[in-house]
């Protein structure tokens, strides 16, 4: 076997920073070659360097997950340069928070396009490699916001939609050795939650302290907390866990 065929290949979207970057680094530690996909190829270089300096293999790829042509080209490039991808982590995400009466159609469409259309296009592009390999793992990033959250009519709808998408993937792809699961994080300390604090005019430190006080384990999550769960869900031994939504929020959620 050549190196390209003996190593399993994963694609992580939105992997330039935050949860996606930590997940890419973790999967590389687990032995995967990792396609580090983000809007700009240059943005993924830092994650790729971190992986390579630890002895792993990675490739930065630029693509907008909501654009079908760019998605197809990105998946083809990963397949050609790293090998056929059989693990996909749909992590790319954006927020455009606003109360319903102030929410614009653009706020709505951007969030739907990145989370829902993006996960659909990426999964459609990657599934052929999984089916060919008779093995695959899909992990979709949902959120506790799927249960409802003030100011996030668009985001909570998209994150709830991803849970339905995940369950249908599990049903359709199960017979090909493919599992699909969703992770629904609570508060994770990233640029995304920092942007929320900035918008609310609260210093990030105070925002974190306030959030931690409400969480049973008394701390906010770190990107590595989610990367650890992804690592489990894509592992060989997790093959009987499919169609699940795992809330990773430092305490119970419905
Ligand atoms: N941070 C949290 O508290 C939290 C909680 C629950 C769920 N999530 C979800 O986890 C995922 C990662 O969140 P994060 O906090 O690391 O966010 P982040 O904003 O730090 O990183 C998101 C990454 O996605 C990329 N991206 C955005 N739109 C893209 C597109 N169209 N195509 C390709 N890449 C795109 C960005 O460039 C960025 O690198 C998101 O789906 C988010 O909704 C985050």
PDB file of C-alpha atoms and ligand atoms in Angstrom:
ATOM      1  CA  UNK A   1       0.000   0.000   0.000  1.00  0.00           C
ATOM      2  CA  UNK A   2       1.171   3.509  -0.717  1.00  0.00           C
ATOM      3  CA  UNK A   3       1.101   6.070   2.072  1.00  0.00           C
ATOM      4  CA  UNK A   4      -1.922   7.733   0.459  1.00  0.00           C
ATOM      5  CA  UNK A   5      -3.992   4.556   0.609  1.00  0.00           C
ATOM      6  CA  UNK A   6      -2.845   3.242   3.979  1.00  0.00           C
ATOM      7  CA  UNK A   7      -3.615   6.460   5.861  1.00  0.00           C
ATOM      8  CA  UNK A   8      -7.201   7.454   6.429  1.00  0.00           C
ATOM      9  CA  UNK A   9      -8.019  10.936   5.224  1.00  0.00           C
ATOM     10  CA  UNK A  10     -10.282  13.417   7.010  1.00  0.00           C
ATOM     11  CA  UNK A  11     -11.671  16.768   5.914  1.00  0.00           C
ATOM     12  CA  UNK A  12     -12.494  19.364   8.552  1.00  0.00           C
ATOM     13  CA  UNK A  13     -14.350  22.461   7.355  1.00  0.00           C
ATOM     14  CA  UNK A  14     -13.772  25.824   9.029  1.00  0.00           C
ATOM     15  CA  UNK A  15     -10.449  24.444  10.240  1.00  0.00           C
ATOM     16  CA  UNK A  16      -8.424  27.684  10.183  1.00  0.00           C
ATOM     17  CA  UNK A  17      -9.265  28.439  13.825  1.00  0.00           C
ATOM     18  CA  UNK A  18     -11.390  27.568  16.831  1.00  0.00           C
ATOM     19  CA  UNK A  19     -13.079  24.177  17.112  1.00  0.00           C
ATOM     20  CA  UNK A  20     -12.174  23.229  13.535  1.00  0.00           C
ATOM     21  CA  UNK A  21      -8.450  23.912  14.024  1.00  0.00           C
ATOM     22  CA  UNK A  22      -8.348  21.934  17.286  1.00  0.00           C
ATOM     23  CA  UNK A  23     -10.210  19.078  15.593  1.00  0.00           C
ATOM     24  CA  UNK A  24      -7.838  19.018  12.621  1.00  0.00           C
ATOM     25  CA  UNK A  25      -4.828  18.907  14.969  1.00  0.00           C
ATOM     26  CA  UNK A  26      -6.415  16.144  17.047  1.00  0.00           C
ATOM     27  CA  UNK A  27      -7.327  13.989  14.047  1.00  0.00           C
ATOM     28  CA  UNK A  28      -3.773  14.347  12.749  1.00  0.00           C
ATOM     29  CA  UNK A  29      -2.523  13.152  16.150  1.00  0.00           C
ATOM     30  CA  UNK A  30      -4.894  10.198  15.770  1.00  0.00           C
ATOM     31  CA  UNK A  31      -3.142   9.303  12.500  1.00  0.00           C
ATOM     32  CA  UNK A  32      -5.377  10.893   9.858  1.00  0.00           C
ATOM     33  CA  UNK A  33      -4.082  12.978   6.986  1.00  0.00           C
ATOM     34  CA  UNK A  34      -6.231  16.109   7.226  1.00  0.00           C
ATOM     35  CA  UNK A  35      -7.726  18.403   4.616  1.00  0.00           C
ATOM     36  CA  UNK A  36      -7.855  21.779   6.390  1.00  0.00           C
ATOM     37  CA  UNK A  37     -10.673  23.541   4.573  1.00  0.00           C
ATOM     38  CA  UNK A  38     -11.580  27.178   5.151  1.00  0.00           C
ATOM     39  CA  UNK A  39     -12.734  30.168   3.100  1.00  0.00           C
ATOM     40  CA  UNK A  40      -9.156  31.117   2.188  1.00  0.00           C
ATOM     41  CA  UNK A  41      -6.351  28.623   1.634  1.00  0.00           C
ATOM     42  CA  UNK A  42      -3.928  31.032   3.342  1.00  0.00           C
ATOM     43  CA  UNK A  43      -6.055  31.018   6.509  1.00  0.00           C
ATOM     44  CA  UNK A  44      -5.512  27.276   6.944  1.00  0.00           C
ATOM     45  CA  UNK A  45      -1.712  27.464   6.791  1.00  0.00           C
ATOM     46  CA  UNK A  46      -1.276  27.916  10.545  1.00  0.00           C
ATOM     47  CA  UNK A  47      -3.271  24.756  11.301  1.00  0.00           C
ATOM     48  CA  UNK A  48      -1.309  22.862   8.637  1.00  0.00           C
ATOM     49  CA  UNK A  49       2.014  24.053  10.130  1.00  0.00           C
ATOM     50  CA  UNK A  50       0.938  22.933  13.608  1.00  0.00           C
ATOM     51  CA  UNK A  51       0.105  19.484  12.214  1.00  0.00           C
ATOM     52  CA  UNK A  52       3.257  19.177  10.128  1.00  0.00           C
ATOM     53  CA  UNK A  53       5.592  20.316  12.895  1.00  0.00           C
ATOM     54  CA  UNK A  54       4.144  17.516  15.040  1.00  0.00           C
ATOM     55  CA  UNK A  55       4.947  15.018  12.275  1.00  0.00           C
ATOM     56  CA  UNK A  56       1.471  14.803  10.699  1.00  0.00           C
ATOM     57  CA  UNK A  57       0.174  15.285   7.137  1.00  0.00           C
ATOM     58  CA  UNK A  58      -2.203  18.067   6.153  1.00  0.00           C
ATOM     59  CA  UNK A  59      -3.268  20.210   3.238  1.00  0.00           C
ATOM     60  CA  UNK A  60      -4.806  23.694   3.350  1.00  0.00           C
ATOM     61  CA  UNK A  61      -7.670  24.073   0.895  1.00  0.00           C
ATOM     62  CA  UNK A  62      -9.685  27.220   0.216  1.00  0.00           C
ATOM     63  CA  UNK A  63     -13.419  26.849  -0.459  1.00  0.00           C
ATOM     64  CA  UNK A  64     -16.741  28.360   0.497  1.00  0.00           C
ATOM     65  CA  UNK A  65     -18.766  25.370   1.701  1.00  0.00           C
ATOM     66  CA  UNK A  66     -21.971  26.931   0.369  1.00  0.00           C
ATOM     67  CA  UNK A  67     -20.648  26.955  -3.225  1.00  0.00           C
ATOM     68  CA  UNK A  68     -21.150  23.629  -5.025  1.00  0.00           C
ATOM     69  CA  UNK A  69     -18.351  24.094  -7.565  1.00  0.00           C
ATOM     70  CA  UNK A  70     -15.804  25.126  -4.956  1.00  0.00           C
ATOM     71  CA  UNK A  71     -16.816  22.201  -2.763  1.00  0.00           C
ATOM     72  CA  UNK A  72     -16.408  19.662  -5.578  1.00  0.00           C
ATOM     73  CA  UNK A  73     -13.007  21.119  -6.508  1.00  0.00           C
ATOM     74  CA  UNK A  74     -11.832  21.100  -2.883  1.00  0.00           C
ATOM     75  CA  UNK A  75     -12.854  17.488  -2.288  1.00  0.00           C
ATOM     76  CA  UNK A  76     -11.229  16.414  -5.577  1.00  0.00           C
ATOM     77  CA  UNK A  77      -8.024  18.177  -4.565  1.00  0.00           C
ATOM     78  CA  UNK A  78      -7.919  16.490  -1.160  1.00  0.00           C
ATOM     79  CA  UNK A  79      -8.554  13.108  -2.816  1.00  0.00           C
ATOM     80  CA  UNK A  80      -5.745  13.704  -5.341  1.00  0.00           C
ATOM     81  CA  UNK A  81      -3.164  15.092  -2.894  1.00  0.00           C
ATOM     82  CA  UNK A  82      -3.892  13.261   0.387  1.00  0.00           C
ATOM     83  CA  UNK A  83      -6.052  10.305  -0.657  1.00  0.00           C
ATOM     84  CA  UNK A  84      -9.792   9.535  -0.674  1.00  0.00           C
ATOM     85  CA  UNK A  85     -11.480  11.281   2.266  1.00  0.00           C
ATOM     86  CA  UNK A  86     -13.612   8.971   4.427  1.00  0.00           C
ATOM     87  CA  UNK A  87     -14.050  11.240   7.446  1.00  0.00           C
ATOM     88  CA  UNK A  88     -15.905  14.534   7.196  1.00  0.00           C
ATOM     89  CA  UNK A  89     -16.385  17.051   9.981  1.00  0.00           C
ATOM     90  CA  UNK A  90     -18.902  19.721   8.960  1.00  0.00           C
ATOM     91  CA  UNK A  91     -17.747  22.456  11.311  1.00  0.00           C
ATOM     92  CA  UNK A  92     -17.693  25.683   9.242  1.00  0.00           C
ATOM     93  CA  UNK A  93     -20.121  28.156  10.748  1.00  0.00           C
ATOM     94  CA  UNK A  94     -21.158  31.767  11.107  1.00  0.00           C
ATOM     95  CA  UNK A  95     -23.577  33.732  13.267  1.00  0.00           C
ATOM     96  CA  UNK A  96     -25.744  36.673  12.217  1.00  0.00           C
ATOM     97  CA  UNK A  97     -27.630  37.198  15.489  1.00  0.00           C
ATOM     98  CA  UNK A  98     -30.583  39.548  15.761  1.00  0.00           C
ATOM     99  CA  UNK A  99     -34.017  39.585  17.317  1.00  0.00           C
ATOM    100  CA  UNK A 100     -36.584  38.332  14.810  1.00  0.00           C
ATOM    101  CA  UNK A 101     -38.094  41.766  14.126  1.00  0.00           C
ATOM    102  CA  UNK A 102     -34.653  43.114  13.176  1.00  0.00           C
ATOM    103  CA  UNK A 103     -33.370  40.045  11.318  1.00  0.00           C
ATOM    104  CA  UNK A 104     -32.771  40.687   7.615  1.00  0.00           C
ATOM    105  CA  UNK A 105     -33.233  38.184   4.804  1.00  0.00           C
ATOM    106  CA  UNK A 106     -29.467  38.283   4.293  1.00  0.00           C
ATOM    107  CA  UNK A 107     -28.912  37.366   7.978  1.00  0.00           C
ATOM    108  CA  UNK A 108     -31.231  34.417   7.472  1.00  0.00           C
ATOM    109  CA  UNK A 109     -29.841  33.249   4.124  1.00  0.00           C
ATOM    110  CA  UNK A 110     -26.153  33.470   5.044  1.00  0.00           C
ATOM    111  CA  UNK A 111     -26.646  31.301   8.123  1.00  0.00           C
ATOM    112  CA  UNK A 112     -28.772  28.733   6.257  1.00  0.00           C
ATOM    113  CA  UNK A 113     -26.300  28.618   3.382  1.00  0.00           C
ATOM    114  CA  UNK A 114     -23.166  28.071   5.439  1.00  0.00           C
ATOM    115  CA  UNK A 115     -24.575  25.552   7.926  1.00  0.00           C
ATOM    116  CA  UNK A 116     -27.231  23.654   5.981  1.00  0.00           C
ATOM    117  CA  UNK A 117     -26.343  24.022   2.300  1.00  0.00           C
ATOM    118  CA  UNK A 118     -22.653  23.754   3.287  1.00  0.00           C
ATOM    119  CA  UNK A 119     -23.086  20.487   5.190  1.00  0.00           C
ATOM    120  CA  UNK A 120     -25.292  19.120   2.392  1.00  0.00           C
ATOM    121  CA  UNK A 121     -22.820  19.988  -0.383  1.00  0.00           C
ATOM    122  CA  UNK A 122     -19.781  18.742   1.517  1.00  0.00           C
ATOM    123  CA  UNK A 123     -21.415  15.473   2.519  1.00  0.00           C
ATOM    124  CA  UNK A 124     -22.741  14.857  -0.995  1.00  0.00           C
ATOM    125  CA  UNK A 125     -19.252  15.402  -2.394  1.00  0.00           C
ATOM    126  CA  UNK A 126     -17.461  13.181   0.140  1.00  0.00           C
ATOM    127  CA  UNK A 127     -19.974  10.301   0.439  1.00  0.00           C
ATOM    128  CA  UNK A 128     -18.864   8.650  -2.815  1.00  0.00           C
ATOM    129  CA  UNK A 129     -15.418   8.069  -1.327  1.00  0.00           C
ATOM    130  CA  UNK A 130     -16.947   6.630   1.833  1.00  0.00           C
ATOM    131  CA  UNK A 131     -19.239   4.305  -0.097  1.00  0.00           C
ATOM    132  CA  UNK A 132     -16.357   3.134  -2.268  1.00  0.00           C
ATOM    133  CA  UNK A 133     -14.309   2.424   0.858  1.00  0.00           C
ATOM    134  CA  UNK A 134     -17.337   0.823   2.578  1.00  0.00           C
ATOM    135  CA  UNK A 135     -16.359   2.881   5.615  1.00  0.00           C
ATOM    136  CA  UNK A 136     -16.937   6.442   6.666  1.00  0.00           C
ATOM    137  CA  UNK A 137     -17.642   8.869   9.482  1.00  0.00           C
ATOM    138  CA  UNK A 138     -19.589  12.131   9.314  1.00  0.00           C
ATOM    139  CA  UNK A 139     -19.698  14.513  12.273  1.00  0.00           C
ATOM    140  CA  UNK A 140     -21.862  17.628  12.066  1.00  0.00           C
ATOM    141  CA  UNK A 141     -21.478  20.564  14.430  1.00  0.00           C
ATOM    142  CA  UNK A 142     -24.888  21.425  15.859  1.00  0.00           C
ATOM    143  CA  UNK A 143     -25.296  23.562  19.005  1.00  0.00           C
ATOM    144  CA  UNK A 144     -27.289  23.862  22.225  1.00  0.00           C
ATOM    145  CA  UNK A 145     -28.923  26.740  20.342  1.00  0.00           C
ATOM    146  CA  UNK A 146     -30.877  24.060  18.427  1.00  0.00           C
ATOM    147  CA  UNK A 147     -33.076  23.952  21.551  1.00  0.00           C
ATOM    148  CA  UNK A 148     -33.932  27.636  21.069  1.00  0.00           C
ATOM    149  CA  UNK A 149     -31.970  30.779  21.859  1.00  0.00           C
ATOM    150  CA  UNK A 150     -33.003  34.433  21.973  1.00  0.00           C
ATOM    151  CA  UNK A 151     -31.603  36.433  19.063  1.00  0.00           C
ATOM    152  CA  UNK A 152     -30.719  33.328  17.053  1.00  0.00           C
ATOM    153  CA  UNK A 153     -33.846  32.409  15.053  1.00  0.00           C
ATOM    154  CA  UNK A 154     -31.639  31.752  12.013  1.00  0.00           C
ATOM    155  CA  UNK A 155     -28.801  29.926  13.801  1.00  0.00           C
ATOM    156  CA  UNK A 156     -31.032  27.778  16.035  1.00  0.00           C
ATOM    157  CA  UNK A 157     -33.089  26.754  12.997  1.00  0.00           C
ATOM    158  CA  UNK A 158     -29.951  25.768  11.091  1.00  0.00           C
ATOM    159  CA  UNK A 159     -28.497  23.872  14.062  1.00  0.00           C
ATOM    160  CA  UNK A 160     -31.794  21.992  14.611  1.00  0.00           C
ATOM    161  CA  UNK A 161     -31.864  21.274  10.862  1.00  0.00           C
ATOM    162  CA  UNK A 162     -28.401  19.736  11.072  1.00  0.00           C
ATOM    163  CA  UNK A 163     -29.723  17.256  13.633  1.00  0.00           C
ATOM    164  CA  UNK A 164     -32.376  16.045  11.159  1.00  0.00           C
ATOM    165  CA  UNK A 165     -29.764  15.919   8.404  1.00  0.00           C
ATOM    166  CA  UNK A 166     -27.511  13.803  10.647  1.00  0.00           C
ATOM    167  CA  UNK A 167     -30.241  11.278  11.444  1.00  0.00           C
ATOM    168  CA  UNK A 168     -31.163  10.885   7.773  1.00  0.00           C
ATOM    169  CA  UNK A 169     -27.504  10.385   6.799  1.00  0.00           C
ATOM    170  CA  UNK A 170     -27.256   7.680   9.460  1.00  0.00           C
ATOM    171  CA  UNK A 171     -30.271   5.883   7.955  1.00  0.00           C
ATOM    172  CA  UNK A 172     -29.219   6.223   4.297  1.00  0.00           C
ATOM    173  CA  UNK A 173     -25.498   5.512   4.665  1.00  0.00           C
ATOM    174  CA  UNK A 174     -25.461   2.938   7.463  1.00  0.00           C
ATOM    175  CA  UNK A 175     -25.404  -0.042   5.127  1.00  0.00           C
ATOM    176  CA  UNK A 176     -22.175   1.247   3.606  1.00  0.00           C
ATOM    177  CA  UNK A 177     -20.329   1.219   6.934  1.00  0.00           C
ATOM    178  CA  UNK A 178     -20.824   4.949   7.379  1.00  0.00           C
ATOM    179  CA  UNK A 179     -21.919   6.527  10.670  1.00  0.00           C
ATOM    180  CA  UNK A 180     -23.208  10.073  11.095  1.00  0.00           C
ATOM    181  CA  UNK A 181     -23.465  11.902  14.381  1.00  0.00           C
ATOM    182  CA  UNK A 182     -23.910  15.463  15.583  1.00  0.00           C
ATOM    183  CA  UNK A 183     -22.149  17.270  18.390  1.00  0.00           C
ATOM    184  CA  UNK A 184     -24.085  20.067  20.053  1.00  0.00           C
ATOM    185  CA  UNK A 185     -21.607  22.188  22.026  1.00  0.00           C
ATOM    186  CA  UNK A 186     -22.493  24.662  24.710  1.00  0.00           C
ATOM    187  CA  UNK A 187     -20.272  27.712  25.296  1.00  0.00           C
ATOM    188  CA  UNK A 188     -16.854  27.150  23.713  1.00  0.00           C
ATOM    189  CA  UNK A 189     -14.170  29.826  24.012  1.00  0.00           C
ATOM    190  CA  UNK A 190     -13.470  30.867  20.397  1.00  0.00           C
ATOM    191  CA  UNK A 191     -13.623  33.895  18.094  1.00  0.00           C
ATOM    192  CA  UNK A 192     -17.326  33.139  17.631  1.00  0.00           C
ATOM    193  CA  UNK A 193     -18.202  33.599  21.319  1.00  0.00           C
ATOM    194  CA  UNK A 194     -15.802  36.561  21.531  1.00  0.00           C
ATOM    195  CA  UNK A 195     -17.748  38.234  18.715  1.00  0.00           C
ATOM    196  CA  UNK A 196     -20.960  37.709  20.702  1.00  0.00           C
ATOM    197  CA  UNK A 197     -19.393  39.344  23.782  1.00  0.00           C
ATOM    198  CA  UNK A 198     -18.144  42.250  21.640  1.00  0.00           C
ATOM    199  CA  UNK A 199     -21.582  42.747  20.138  1.00  0.00           C
ATOM    200  CA  UNK A 200     -23.162  42.804  23.604  1.00  0.00           C
ATOM    201  CA  UNK A 201     -20.503  45.270  24.807  1.00  0.00           C
ATOM    202  CA  UNK A 202     -19.282  42.895  27.543  1.00  0.00           C
ATOM    203  CA  UNK A 203     -15.529  42.252  28.063  1.00  0.00           C
ATOM    204  CA  UNK A 204     -14.842  38.653  26.942  1.00  0.00           C
ATOM    205  CA  UNK A 205     -13.364  37.736  30.358  1.00  0.00           C
ATOM    206  CA  UNK A 206     -16.564  38.812  32.120  1.00  0.00           C
ATOM    207  CA  UNK A 207     -18.708  37.054  29.507  1.00  0.00           C
ATOM    208  CA  UNK A 208     -16.752  33.831  30.123  1.00  0.00           C
ATOM    209  CA  UNK A 209     -17.027  34.192  33.910  1.00  0.00           C
ATOM    210  CA  UNK A 210     -20.771  34.752  33.682  1.00  0.00           C
ATOM    211  CA  UNK A 211     -21.265  31.770  31.398  1.00  0.00           C
ATOM    212  CA  UNK A 212     -19.077  29.487  33.549  1.00  0.00           C
ATOM    213  CA  UNK A 213     -21.162  30.262  36.634  1.00  0.00           C
ATOM    214  CA  UNK A 214     -24.250  28.832  34.874  1.00  0.00           C
ATOM    215  CA  UNK A 215     -22.519  25.612  33.737  1.00  0.00           C
ATOM    216  CA  UNK A 216     -22.563  22.588  36.092  1.00  0.00           C
ATOM    217  CA  UNK A 217     -18.814  21.886  35.628  1.00  0.00           C
ATOM    218  CA  UNK A 218     -18.189  25.595  36.377  1.00  0.00           C
ATOM    219  CA  UNK A 219     -16.097  26.356  33.321  1.00  0.00           C
ATOM    220  CA  UNK A 220     -16.649  27.154  29.664  1.00  0.00           C
ATOM    221  CA  UNK A 221     -15.582  24.664  27.012  1.00  0.00           C
ATOM    222  CA  UNK A 222     -12.353  24.773  25.027  1.00  0.00           C
ATOM    223  CA  UNK A 223     -12.008  23.738  21.357  1.00  0.00           C
ATOM    224  CA  UNK A 224     -10.069  20.656  22.530  1.00  0.00           C
ATOM    225  CA  UNK A 225     -13.127  19.447  24.488  1.00  0.00           C
ATOM    226  CA  UNK A 226     -15.025  19.158  21.212  1.00  0.00           C
ATOM    227  CA  UNK A 227     -12.030  17.774  19.294  1.00  0.00           C
ATOM    228  CA  UNK A 228     -11.849  14.933  21.838  1.00  0.00           C
ATOM    229  CA  UNK A 229     -15.463  13.978  21.166  1.00  0.00           C
ATOM    230  CA  UNK A 230     -14.938  14.148  17.390  1.00  0.00           C
ATOM    231  CA  UNK A 231     -11.937  11.870  17.841  1.00  0.00           C
ATOM    232  CA  UNK A 232     -14.157   9.302  19.562  1.00  0.00           C
ATOM    233  CA  UNK A 233     -17.012   9.522  17.045  1.00  0.00           C
ATOM    234  CA  UNK A 234     -14.709   8.996  14.032  1.00  0.00           C
ATOM    235  CA  UNK A 235     -12.790   6.156  15.676  1.00  0.00           C
ATOM    236  CA  UNK A 236     -13.010   2.558  14.482  1.00  0.00           C
ATOM    237  CA  UNK A 237     -14.637   1.467  17.735  1.00  0.00           C
ATOM    238  CA  UNK A 238     -17.525   3.949  17.437  1.00  0.00           C
ATOM    239  CA  UNK A 239     -19.081   2.082  14.493  1.00  0.00           C
ATOM    240  CA  UNK A 240     -22.288   1.205  16.402  1.00  0.00           C
ATOM    241  CA  UNK A 241     -22.983   4.813  17.433  1.00  0.00           C
ATOM    242  CA  UNK A 242     -24.919   6.530  14.657  1.00  0.00           C
ATOM    243  CA  UNK A 243     -27.642   9.127  14.225  1.00  0.00           C
ATOM    244  CA  UNK A 244     -26.971  10.551  17.681  1.00  0.00           C
ATOM    245  CA  UNK A 245     -26.779  14.102  18.940  1.00  0.00           C
ATOM    246  CA  UNK A 246     -24.245  14.435  21.733  1.00  0.00           C
ATOM    247  CA  UNK A 247     -24.588  17.572  23.826  1.00  0.00           C
ATOM    248  CA  UNK A 248     -21.167  18.690  25.034  1.00  0.00           C
ATOM    249  CA  UNK A 249     -22.046  21.540  27.322  1.00  0.00           C
ATOM    250  CA  UNK A 250     -20.579  20.790  30.757  1.00  0.00           C
ATOM    251  CA  UNK A 251     -23.972  19.620  31.956  1.00  0.00           C
ATOM    252  CA  UNK A 252     -27.209  18.007  30.800  1.00  0.00           C
ATOM    253  CA  UNK A 253     -29.369  19.328  27.975  1.00  0.00           C
ATOM    254  CA  UNK A 254     -32.688  18.037  26.682  1.00  0.00           C
TER     255      UNK A 254
HETATM  256  N1  LIG B   1     -18.062  28.536  19.909  1.00  0.00           N
HETATM  257  C1  LIG B   1     -19.168  28.034  20.405  1.00  0.00           C
HETATM  258  O1  LIG B   1     -19.539  28.322  21.549  1.00  0.00           O
HETATM  259  C2  LIG B   1     -20.010  27.080  19.605  1.00  0.00           C
HETATM  260  C3  LIG B   1     -21.098  26.483  20.243  1.00  0.00           C
HETATM  261  C4  LIG B   1     -21.904  25.607  19.529  1.00  0.00           C
HETATM  262  C5  LIG B   1     -21.623  25.318  18.210  1.00  0.00           C
HETATM  263  N2  LIG B   1     -20.561  25.917  17.600  1.00  0.00           N
HETATM  264  C6  LIG B   1     -20.327  25.586  16.191  1.00  0.00           C
HETATM  265  O2  LIG B   1     -19.037  25.034  16.054  1.00  0.00           O
HETATM  266  C7  LIG B   1     -18.500  25.381  14.779  1.00  0.00           C
HETATM  267  C8  LIG B   1     -17.158  26.073  14.949  1.00  0.00           C
HETATM  268  O3  LIG B   1     -17.334  27.237  15.754  1.00  0.00           O
HETATM  269  P1  LIG B   1     -16.127  28.155  16.260  1.00  0.00           P
HETATM  270  O4  LIG B   1     -16.584  28.729  17.551  1.00  0.00           O
HETATM  271  O5  LIG B   1     -14.837  27.420  16.178  1.00  0.00           O
HETATM  272  O6  LIG B   1     -16.216  29.328  15.147  1.00  0.00           O
HETATM  273  P2  LIG B   1     -15.108  30.315  14.536  1.00  0.00           P
HETATM  274  O7  LIG B   1     -15.878  31.504  14.082  1.00  0.00           O
HETATM  275  O8  LIG B   1     -13.977  30.507  15.485  1.00  0.00           O
HETATM  276  O9  LIG B   1     -14.563  29.486  13.270  1.00  0.00           O
HETATM  277  C9  LIG B   1     -15.394  29.180  12.182  1.00  0.00           C
HETATM  278  C10 LIG B   1     -14.540  28.923  10.962  1.00  0.00           C
HETATM  279  O10 LIG B   1     -15.429  28.621   9.866  1.00  0.00           O
HETATM  280  C11 LIG B   1     -14.958  29.292   8.721  1.00  0.00           C
HETATM  281  N3  LIG B   1     -16.054  29.519   7.766  1.00  0.00           N
HETATM  282  C12 LIG B   1     -17.110  30.358   7.906  1.00  0.00           C
HETATM  283  N4  LIG B   1     -17.874  30.338   6.810  1.00  0.00           N
HETATM  284  C13 LIG B   1     -17.302  29.458   5.942  1.00  0.00           C
HETATM  285  C14 LIG B   1     -17.635  29.009   4.642  1.00  0.00           C
HETATM  286  N5  LIG B   1     -18.707  29.474   3.998  1.00  0.00           N
HETATM  287  N6  LIG B   1     -16.820  28.095   4.053  1.00  0.00           N
HETATM  288  C15 LIG B   1     -15.716  27.617   4.696  1.00  0.00           C
HETATM  289  N7  LIG B   1     -15.363  28.009   5.934  1.00  0.00           N
HETATM  290  C16 LIG B   1     -16.146  28.918   6.554  1.00  0.00           C
HETATM  291  C17 LIG B   1     -14.390  30.608   9.258  1.00  0.00           C
HETATM  292  O11 LIG B   1     -13.540  31.235   8.322  1.00  0.00           O
HETATM  293  C18 LIG B   1     -13.711  30.152  10.532  1.00  0.00           C
HETATM  294  O12 LIG B   1     -12.369  29.782  10.307  1.00  0.00           O
HETATM  295  C19 LIG B   1     -19.572  26.252  14.096  1.00  0.00           C
HETATM  296  O13 LIG B   1     -20.379  25.452  13.271  1.00  0.00           O
HETATM  297  C20 LIG B   1     -20.358  26.776  15.269  1.00  0.00           C
HETATM  298  O14 LIG B   1     -21.662  27.139  14.868  1.00  0.00           O
HETATM  299  C21 LIG B   1     -19.754  26.798  18.269  1.00  0.00           C
END
